[in-house]
Amino acid sequence: MYADRKAGELGPIIQNEQDLTTIRGRARAVADVSVYAKSAMNNLGNYVVGRGLMYKAIRRRNVEQTIDESVVSAVNKVVNEFLQRSKWGMASRRKRILRRTRRDGELLTAIYPVGDGRCNVRLLEPGLLRAPIDQRQLQEGGNWGFGVHTDEEDPETIFGYNVQWSDKPDDFTYFRPQRFHHVCCNVDDDVKRGLSDFYPVERYLRHAGKLLENTVIGGSILAAIAMIVEHTPGVNQASAESFTAGQKYDSQTEQTPSGQRTKTIQKYNPGTIAHVPSGQQYKSTPLANRGVGDSMVVINQAVLRTVGTNWSMPEYMISGDASNNNYASILESGTPFVLFVTGIQGECAEQDSELLWKVLQVAHQAKKFGGVDFEQLQAELEIQIEAPQVARTLSPEDTTRRATLYEKGAMSMRTWQSQEDLDPDVEAEYGAKPQAVDAEPLQTADPTPIDQPQIAQQPVGDAGLQTDLTLNGAQVTAAIDLLGRVALGGIASEAALELLVGIGVERTLAQKMLSAQAKIPPQQAATEPTKVAAVPTSESLAEASRRAWKGYP
C-alpha cells in the first residue's frame, strides 16, 4: 500500500478534505458559470438519459430458477413504487443526478426506511461526508479518512459512512453500507472520494470564457467608434478640450486576491467620435488589425476541442458551431463519443442496480417476498436497465436487417422497437399491436373482417386447442396461419412462438398451442393445409417500418 493511498487519498491531487473542498468548489463555479460547461453537461445528459431509463426485474439467464412468478411480480412492484416515490425514474431528475455526479465526482444517497417495506432517499452534499469530530468514534478503530470508515489497512473494506451535519461533535449520523449509496468517479477503487470531470479542463474553460469575453468587448468598442478625428498642428489645448468634453475617463476599484486595484476606463457609446489632440498619435488596438479577430476565434476553437476530449465530445457539442463537423458520422456506431456515452450508460445502470437492490433489501426485511432468501433473489434475478440508443442507425438498410432477424426468430419485437428508437411500453399503451404487416387477406371458410371490433370467442387452432383469449379477426387468422406453417415445416417452432407473442398471445398459451400442434401427424397436416396468407417477409416488414419512420400514414 502506497503512503498516499493508505487513507484513501489521491496524492498529490487530493491529500485531505480541504483539497477535496477546493477542487469541488472550482468545478461547481465553472459548471454553473461557463456556458461551455453547461453545454457539455446538457448534451451528456441528453444522450446518456434521453427520455429516461427503463427498469425491470427479470430472471437471470443460465441460472436454475426456483422462484415463483408471483415473487418476480412483487419485486417489480417494489421497484416501480420506489421509482415513482423518489422520482428516480423521471428523465429530468435522472439528468440532474448525472450532472451532479459528473460535476462533483461523486454522489451520496442516504436510504431511510419509512415502514411497510418502503423507503425514501435523499441526496446529500459531499461536504457533509467528513471525518468525525467526536473522539469516541475515532477510538472504535479503523480508518476514518474523508468520512469513510474503512479497515485500517484496506480502504476498499468499508464499514460505514460518517455524515457530520454540523461542527457539533454529537451532530452526526453513521450510515451502514446497506443504507448508503456512494458513487465515485474518475478515481481508482482504493480512493475514498471521487474527482470531478471538470478537474482537468476547468482552467481551459475559464480561459475560453475570458478569451471570448475580451474578444467580444474589444469588438463592441471598435463597432461603437464611428470615426477618429486627428487634430492638425496648431490646435491649442482649449480647442481640443472643447471637442473632447464628452470623452470622460472614470476610475473603477475592484477587489483582487492581492488587494484592491484601481483602473481607468472610458465608455464608448454607439456612434462615438474619437478625437486625437495635436501632439498625440493614434494607434489602433491589435484586434482591429486584419486577421487578428479570426485568430482569436481559431484559438477559442482549439481550446474547446481540447475540452471536448474530456468526454470524447466533438467541438460543436460545446461551442454550438457545427460547421466543421459531420453530425451523422459522429453518431455512427463505434465512434469515440458513442462509445463514451454507452460506457457512461453502463455505469449508470450498475449504480442504479446497486441502489435498487438496497431498496429491495428493505422490502425483503418487511417480508414482501414471502420466505425467499435475499441471496436467492439476487442469484436468480437481475435488474434490467435499458438506456436510449446513442448511435443513430435508423436507415432503411438497418431496418431491413432487423426485419430479417425478427422474421427468423433471432430478435424479439421489443428489441426491434427499442433499436428503432421506440418505447415498447409506450407504444403498447398507445395501442400498438405488432402483427403481420402487408400480408394478403386470409381466405377461410368463415372469414372475419379485419376491422371487426374485438370480440370474445373461443378460437380453435389447427391442433384443436381451445383458448380463452379475446382476439380480433386478424389475430385469430394470423395464429391459425402460424400453426399451419409450423405443421408444414415452413417455420421453426421457436420463431413461431415469438410471432404468436408478438400478435398478442400470452407466451404460456402460445407454448401450449405449439405443443398441441406438434402432436398432429405430419401426413394429416400435409394433406389438409390451411389456405392462409404468406408469412410476412423481411421486405414487407421493412417497408412498413420505413413508412412509419418517414412519417407516412
XYZ file of C-alpha atoms in Angstrom:
553
model
C 0.000 0.000 0.000
C 1.451 3.322 -1.070
C 1.693 6.022 1.577
C -0.522 8.399 -0.445
C -3.305 5.787 -0.714
C -3.395 4.263 2.751
C -6.163 6.571 3.995
C -7.937 6.725 0.655
C -6.111 9.832 -0.651
C -5.412 10.644 -4.288
C -1.949 12.072 -3.949
C -0.816 14.591 -4.876
C -4.246 15.870 -6.026
C -6.432 15.075 -3.010
C -4.495 14.678 0.214
C -7.055 15.985 2.689
C -10.641 17.197 2.949
C -9.609 20.790 2.205
C -8.163 19.743 -1.162
C -11.416 17.964 -1.949
C -13.484 21.019 -0.995
C -11.343 23.348 -3.123
C -11.490 21.148 -6.219
C -15.231 20.680 -5.858
C -15.770 24.420 -5.392
C -13.799 25.324 -8.516
C -15.647 22.670 -10.522
C -19.028 23.951 -9.380
C -18.068 27.523 -10.185
C -17.141 26.745 -13.777
C -20.071 24.324 -14.234
C -22.574 26.961 -13.117
C -20.998 29.967 -14.860
C -19.392 28.741 -18.079
C -21.798 28.423 -20.971
C -19.436 25.854 -22.484
C -19.549 23.703 -19.351
C -23.323 23.890 -19.283
C -23.498 22.839 -22.925
C -21.225 19.844 -22.268
C -23.307 18.659 -19.296
C -26.617 19.213 -21.071
C -25.500 17.197 -24.087
C -24.117 14.430 -21.906
C -27.438 14.167 -20.065
C -29.464 14.231 -23.271
C -27.511 11.366 -24.807
C -26.985 9.240 -21.679
C -30.503 9.570 -20.232
C -32.527 10.865 -23.167
C -36.217 10.401 -22.470
C -35.446 8.233 -19.454
C -34.172 4.812 -18.412
C -36.401 1.737 -18.166
C -36.169 -0.547 -15.129
C -37.420 -4.111 -14.772
C -36.537 -7.143 -12.663
C -36.038 -10.202 -14.862
C -34.782 -13.738 -14.410
C -31.074 -14.325 -14.940
C -30.103 -16.459 -17.875
C -28.418 -19.832 -17.476
C -29.411 -19.964 -13.796
C -31.665 -22.652 -12.325
C -34.920 -20.953 -11.383
C -36.820 -21.811 -8.208
C -38.583 -18.505 -7.576
C -42.285 -18.289 -8.372
C -43.522 -15.765 -10.908
C -45.517 -14.032 -8.176
C -42.251 -13.155 -6.428
C -40.877 -11.597 -9.621
C -44.044 -9.521 -9.877
C -43.673 -8.462 -6.227
C -40.094 -7.373 -6.865
C -41.158 -5.276 -9.843
C -43.950 -3.758 -7.796
C -41.443 -2.590 -5.178
C -39.090 -1.249 -7.860
C -41.861 0.671 -9.631
C -43.201 2.075 -6.361
C -39.758 3.307 -5.392
C -39.109 4.896 -8.792
C -42.424 6.707 -8.595
C -41.993 7.794 -4.965
C -38.419 9.042 -5.363
C -38.950 10.269 -8.959
C -35.675 8.494 -9.725
C -37.155 7.179 -12.945
C -38.060 10.643 -14.264
C -35.795 11.715 -17.107
C -35.396 15.250 -15.754
C -34.381 14.062 -12.277
C -32.057 11.373 -13.638
C -30.321 14.011 -15.779
C -29.814 16.218 -12.731
C -28.412 13.255 -10.820
C -25.998 12.518 -13.671
C -24.934 16.169 -13.841
C -24.380 16.241 -10.091
C -22.330 13.054 -10.200
C -20.043 14.191 -13.030
C -19.688 17.749 -11.674
C -18.825 16.758 -8.087
C -17.123 13.489 -8.990
C -19.338 11.591 -6.563
C -22.938 11.028 -5.483
C -24.092 10.470 -1.911
C -27.521 8.916 -1.390
C -28.928 8.151 2.071
C -31.638 5.462 2.331
C -34.321 5.944 5.002
C -36.824 3.090 5.663
C -40.282 4.555 6.343
C -42.196 1.377 7.167
C -44.083 -1.351 5.309
C -41.001 -2.195 3.274
C -40.827 1.250 1.684
C -38.026 3.789 1.865
C -37.140 7.327 0.931
C -33.804 8.502 -0.435
C -32.071 11.839 -0.041
C -29.120 13.180 -1.993
C -26.546 14.598 0.431
C -23.972 17.321 -0.088
C -20.467 15.828 -0.442
C -19.148 18.295 2.140
C -21.183 16.517 4.845
C -19.180 13.320 4.447
C -16.116 14.010 6.598
C -14.047 12.593 9.416
C -15.845 12.508 12.772
C -15.280 15.236 15.361
C -16.337 13.006 18.257
C -13.186 11.360 19.614
C -15.217 8.400 20.831
C -15.853 7.378 17.258
C -12.165 7.542 16.473
C -11.478 5.177 19.342
C -13.524 2.472 17.654
C -10.611 1.789 15.333
C -10.311 1.649 11.580
C -9.520 4.491 9.231
C -11.965 7.422 9.189
C -10.296 9.487 6.461
C -12.690 11.621 4.369
C -15.621 10.366 6.468
C -15.492 6.832 5.062
C -14.928 4.275 7.830
C -12.734 1.507 6.422
C -10.312 -1.153 7.522
C -7.053 0.316 8.769
C -5.027 -1.388 6.044
C -7.626 -1.817 3.287
C -9.602 1.251 2.104
C -11.817 -0.968 -0.052
C -13.300 -2.705 3.008
C -15.966 -0.210 4.041
C -17.658 -0.382 7.446
C -19.775 2.758 7.202
C -20.072 6.464 6.416
C -19.926 9.390 8.844
C -22.216 12.272 7.878
C -21.354 15.294 10.042
C -24.342 17.641 9.940
C -22.593 20.496 11.776
C -19.454 21.260 13.769
C -21.037 19.917 16.949
C -19.283 16.660 17.862
C -22.502 14.744 18.532
C -24.398 16.063 15.475
C -23.678 13.195 13.097
C -25.271 10.115 11.559
C -23.399 6.881 10.988
C -24.732 5.001 7.944
C -24.038 1.358 7.311
C -23.276 0.484 3.662
C -26.723 -1.143 3.345
C -28.350 2.247 3.957
C -25.950 4.427 1.996
C -25.158 4.540 -1.709
C -21.842 6.166 -2.611
C -20.741 6.598 -6.235
C -17.193 7.738 -7.061
C -15.993 8.844 -10.489
C -12.575 9.190 -12.149
C -10.594 7.502 -9.350
C -9.254 4.056 -8.502
C -11.148 1.699 -6.222
C -8.804 2.339 -3.279
C -9.505 6.103 -3.329
C -12.318 7.033 -0.970
C -13.704 10.063 -2.764
C -14.372 10.924 -6.408
C -12.820 13.531 -8.692
C -14.836 15.974 -10.792
C -14.972 15.654 -14.577
C -14.016 19.333 -14.692
C -10.735 18.950 -12.801
C -8.504 18.515 -15.921
C -10.330 21.116 -18.026
C -11.504 23.724 -15.518
C -8.676 26.164 -16.276
C -9.208 25.808 -20.038
C -12.887 26.589 -19.655
C -12.028 29.731 -17.659
C -9.517 30.827 -20.294
C -12.009 30.148 -23.105
C -14.601 32.249 -21.335
C -12.132 35.046 -20.721
C -10.914 34.958 -24.324
C -14.461 35.157 -25.626
C -15.356 37.973 -23.252
C -12.305 40.063 -24.164
C -12.844 39.489 -27.875
C -16.488 40.485 -27.636
C -15.749 43.586 -25.545
C -12.946 44.674 -27.879
C -15.123 44.131 -30.906
C -18.041 46.020 -29.353
C -15.777 49.027 -28.638
C -14.463 49.023 -32.198
C -18.006 48.849 -33.511
C -19.062 51.774 -31.293
C -16.452 54.181 -32.712
C -17.877 55.860 -35.782
C -14.696 57.768 -36.723
C -11.401 59.088 -35.368
C -10.557 62.789 -35.760
C -6.890 63.759 -35.659
C -6.332 67.460 -34.922
C -3.866 69.278 -37.127
C -0.863 71.073 -35.654
C -1.751 74.483 -34.243
C -4.955 73.477 -32.463
C -4.498 74.627 -28.886
C -5.397 72.646 -25.794
C -8.568 74.617 -25.110
C -9.932 73.890 -28.558
C -9.137 70.194 -28.228
C -10.826 70.065 -24.831
C -13.970 71.591 -26.279
C -14.125 68.746 -28.782
C -13.411 66.060 -26.242
C -15.521 67.382 -23.383
C -17.827 64.372 -23.672
C -14.970 61.901 -23.515
C -14.622 61.466 -19.745
C -12.436 58.927 -18.064
C -13.729 57.157 -14.984
C -11.924 55.157 -12.344
C -13.157 51.863 -11.025
C -11.940 49.987 -7.975
C -12.133 46.222 -7.917
C -11.152 43.604 -5.365
C -8.447 41.118 -6.353
C -6.809 38.266 -4.425
C -3.810 40.563 -3.761
C -5.936 43.523 -2.642
C -7.742 46.472 -4.240
C -6.875 47.713 -7.718
C -7.977 50.922 -9.448
C -8.263 51.007 -13.198
C -9.164 53.805 -15.607
C -11.992 53.141 -18.008
C -13.780 55.067 -20.702
C -17.209 54.303 -22.068
C -17.813 54.407 -25.804
C -21.457 54.822 -26.696
C -22.631 53.780 -30.153
C -21.620 56.420 -32.724
C -18.746 57.811 -30.616
C -16.366 60.151 -32.470
C -12.882 59.815 -31.000
C -10.560 62.833 -31.079
C -6.755 62.690 -31.159
C -5.343 66.025 -29.988
C -2.327 67.580 -31.643
C 0.880 66.105 -30.394
C -0.666 62.650 -29.856
C -0.700 59.749 -32.262
C -3.493 57.261 -32.795
C -2.591 53.577 -32.500
C -5.337 51.033 -33.185
C -5.914 48.015 -30.971
C -4.349 44.776 -32.235
C -7.868 43.381 -32.556
C -8.522 45.899 -35.361
C -5.722 44.520 -37.493
C -6.690 42.238 -40.331
C -6.933 38.572 -39.293
C -6.456 39.115 -35.556
C -10.135 38.599 -34.740
C -10.203 35.415 -36.801
C -7.130 34.197 -34.941
C -8.940 34.664 -31.635
C -11.788 32.505 -32.898
C -9.359 29.808 -34.051
C -7.651 29.819 -30.656
C -11.005 29.516 -28.912
C -11.968 26.589 -31.120
C -8.687 24.841 -30.307
C -9.340 25.299 -26.581
C -12.856 23.895 -26.870
C -11.652 20.907 -28.862
C -9.215 20.190 -26.031
C -12.036 20.493 -23.505
C -14.236 18.187 -25.578
C -11.703 15.360 -25.449
C -12.512 15.031 -21.754
C -15.856 13.487 -22.770
C -14.863 12.398 -26.304
C -17.190 15.165 -27.481
C -16.903 16.933 -30.814
C -16.335 20.662 -30.563
C -19.813 21.622 -31.748
C -21.462 19.984 -28.720
C -19.683 22.545 -26.539
C -19.393 25.580 -28.801
C -22.589 25.158 -30.824
C -20.621 25.604 -34.079
C -21.246 22.571 -36.276
C -19.586 23.971 -39.400
C -16.546 21.725 -39.020
C -18.406 18.545 -38.077
C -20.449 15.851 -39.772
C -23.325 15.209 -37.370
C -24.308 11.866 -38.866
C -20.793 10.416 -38.763
C -20.288 11.467 -35.123
C -23.221 9.315 -34.019
C -22.255 6.240 -36.007
C -21.723 3.062 -34.054
C -18.138 2.713 -32.857
C -17.206 6.398 -32.828
C -15.434 7.695 -29.679
C -18.402 9.754 -28.488
C -20.864 6.881 -28.923
C -18.537 4.505 -27.083
C -18.033 7.026 -24.284
C -21.762 7.612 -23.802
C -22.623 3.904 -23.888
C -19.900 3.377 -21.288
C -21.468 6.019 -19.025
C -24.861 4.388 -19.589
C -23.388 1.102 -18.403
C -22.003 2.791 -15.297
C -25.386 4.394 -14.564
C -27.082 1.021 -14.937
C -24.654 -0.598 -12.489
C -25.063 2.229 -9.996
C -28.863 2.260 -10.183
C -28.990 -1.523 -9.920
C -26.898 -1.421 -6.757
C -29.203 1.220 -5.255
C -32.345 -0.728 -6.172
C -31.029 -3.890 -4.522
C -30.557 -1.919 -1.313
C -34.148 -0.717 -1.653
C -35.291 -4.304 -2.243
C -33.407 -5.402 0.859
C -35.610 -3.066 2.928
C -38.706 -4.629 1.339
C -37.338 -8.130 1.953
C -36.902 -7.404 5.645
C -40.597 -6.456 5.694
C -41.460 -9.936 4.287
C -42.642 -8.559 0.942
C -41.289 -11.605 -0.913
C -42.534 -14.400 1.298
C -39.936 -16.807 2.585
C -37.473 -16.379 -0.282
C -33.924 -15.688 0.896
C -32.485 -12.364 -0.227
C -29.367 -14.094 -1.522
C -31.612 -16.343 -3.597
C -33.335 -13.296 -5.080
C -30.003 -11.800 -6.087
C -28.821 -15.113 -7.522
C -31.871 -15.712 -9.724
C -32.973 -12.173 -10.601
C -31.308 -9.125 -12.054
C -32.382 -5.528 -12.531
C -32.519 -4.860 -16.249
C -31.956 -1.183 -17.039
C -32.416 -0.096 -20.637
C -30.895 3.191 -21.773
C -31.698 5.024 -25.013
C -29.754 4.056 -28.096
C -26.988 6.521 -28.843
C -25.914 5.509 -32.334
C -28.454 6.726 -34.867
C -28.908 3.762 -37.202
C -32.445 4.421 -38.413
C -31.509 3.804 -42.020
C -33.630 1.668 -44.374
C -30.803 -0.875 -44.597
C -30.694 -1.350 -40.837
C -34.467 -1.626 -40.674
C -34.359 -4.351 -43.326
C -31.705 -6.238 -41.372
C -33.759 -6.060 -38.173
C -36.850 -7.213 -40.035
C -34.934 -10.266 -41.253
C -33.709 -11.040 -37.740
C -37.252 -10.698 -36.446
C -38.636 -12.959 -39.185
C -36.017 -15.622 -38.456
C -36.803 -15.540 -34.753
C -33.414 -14.126 -33.803
C -34.800 -10.826 -32.493
C -37.876 -10.033 -30.421
C -40.356 -7.310 -31.343
C -39.440 -5.423 -28.147
C -35.763 -5.321 -29.125
C -36.667 -4.205 -32.635
C -38.810 -1.375 -31.285
C -36.050 -0.244 -28.924
C -33.493 -0.138 -31.731
C -35.928 1.883 -33.839
C -35.966 4.461 -31.021
C -39.459 3.422 -29.909
C -40.502 2.737 -26.319
C -42.273 -0.678 -26.412
C -44.351 0.007 -23.304
C -45.424 3.433 -24.509
C -46.300 2.113 -27.964
C -48.340 -0.718 -26.424
C -50.140 1.783 -24.215
C -50.983 3.813 -27.308
C -52.494 0.748 -28.942
C -49.636 -0.747 -30.965
C -50.203 -4.450 -31.636
C -47.263 -5.990 -33.511
C -48.610 -8.292 -36.157
C -48.061 -9.479 -39.700
C -47.914 -6.440 -41.973
C -48.545 -6.158 -45.698
C -49.826 -9.741 -45.864
C -52.694 -10.587 -48.205
C -56.115 -11.074 -46.580
C -56.623 -14.593 -45.240
C -59.239 -16.655 -47.072
C -61.107 -19.013 -44.748
C -64.453 -20.778 -44.829
C -65.860 -18.170 -42.496
C -63.743 -15.045 -42.902
C -63.758 -12.418 -40.185
C -63.433 -8.791 -41.273
C -60.083 -7.320 -40.363
C -61.626 -4.163 -38.981
C -64.157 -6.012 -36.801
C -64.106 -4.843 -33.170
C -62.574 -7.120 -30.583
C -64.939 -9.981 -29.753
C -64.885 -12.588 -27.031
C -64.691 -16.044 -28.550
C -63.140 -19.453 -28.135
C -60.833 -19.786 -31.170
C -59.799 -23.279 -32.158
C -56.427 -23.736 -33.881
C -55.320 -26.490 -36.273
C -54.340 -28.610 -33.312
C -57.840 -28.455 -31.843
C -56.603 -26.444 -28.858
C -59.306 -24.279 -27.381
C -58.153 -20.989 -25.889
C -59.710 -18.355 -23.687
C -58.162 -15.391 -25.426
C -60.050 -12.313 -26.570
C -58.653 -11.780 -30.050
C -59.819 -9.908 -33.104
C -60.188 -11.478 -36.510
C -56.742 -10.526 -37.742
C -55.073 -12.035 -34.686
C -57.063 -15.278 -34.971
C -56.234 -15.750 -38.640
C -52.562 -14.915 -38.039
C -52.380 -17.515 -35.248
C -54.002 -20.179 -37.452
C -51.597 -19.282 -40.227
C -48.553 -19.713 -37.987
C -49.737 -23.071 -36.604
C -50.353 -24.341 -40.122
C -46.896 -23.355 -41.284
C -45.274 -24.994 -38.264
C -47.070 -28.228 -39.200
C -45.797 -27.937 -42.786
C -42.257 -27.269 -41.618
C -42.241 -23.808 -43.157
C -41.242 -22.015 -39.954
C -39.359 -23.049 -36.812
C -41.345 -23.505 -33.606
C -39.111 -21.020 -31.778
C -39.759 -18.341 -34.388
C -43.480 -19.095 -34.372
C -43.517 -18.719 -30.586
C -42.099 -15.202 -30.758
C -44.507 -14.267 -33.548
C -47.500 -15.548 -31.561
C -46.378 -13.498 -28.585
C -45.910 -10.539 -30.924
C -49.541 -10.677 -32.108
C -50.843 -10.693 -28.548
C -50.976 -14.364 -27.466
C -49.710 -14.993 -23.937
C -46.381 -16.834 -24.003
C -47.540 -19.765 -21.854
C -50.613 -20.308 -24.006
C -48.577 -19.945 -27.193
C -46.258 -22.723 -25.980
C -49.270 -24.965 -25.320
C -50.643 -24.252 -28.779
C -47.358 -25.194 -30.444
C -47.050 -28.296 -28.263
C -50.535 -29.433 -29.249
C -49.805 -28.679 -32.907
C -46.747 -30.918 -32.759
C -48.951 -33.913 -31.799
C -50.739 -33.884 -35.171
C -49.242 -36.487 -37.560
C -47.238 -34.857 -40.370
C -49.313 -36.679 -43.033
C -52.530 -35.182 -41.748
C -51.036 -31.725 -41.651
C -49.606 -32.133 -45.152
C -52.885 -33.324 -46.727
C -55.000 -30.697 -45.034
C -53.113 -27.451 -45.410
C -54.823 -24.292 -44.346
C -55.293 -21.731 -47.079
C -53.659 -18.806 -45.467
C -51.708 -15.763 -46.453
C -47.952 -15.946 -46.661
C -45.892 -15.161 -43.579
C -44.730 -11.551 -43.908
C -41.301 -11.294 -45.476
C -38.432 -9.127 -44.342
C -39.157 -6.785 -47.239
C -42.779 -6.238 -46.169
C -41.837 -5.666 -42.545
C -39.033 -3.326 -43.555
C -41.312 -1.318 -45.849
C -43.873 -0.870 -43.061
C -41.163 0.251 -40.672
C -39.730 2.681 -43.226
C -43.153 4.185 -43.819
C -43.650 4.685 -40.072
C -40.146 6.131 -39.720
C -40.680 8.629 -42.535
C -43.977 9.742 -41.047
C -46.270 8.278 -43.739
C -49.828 7.408 -42.716
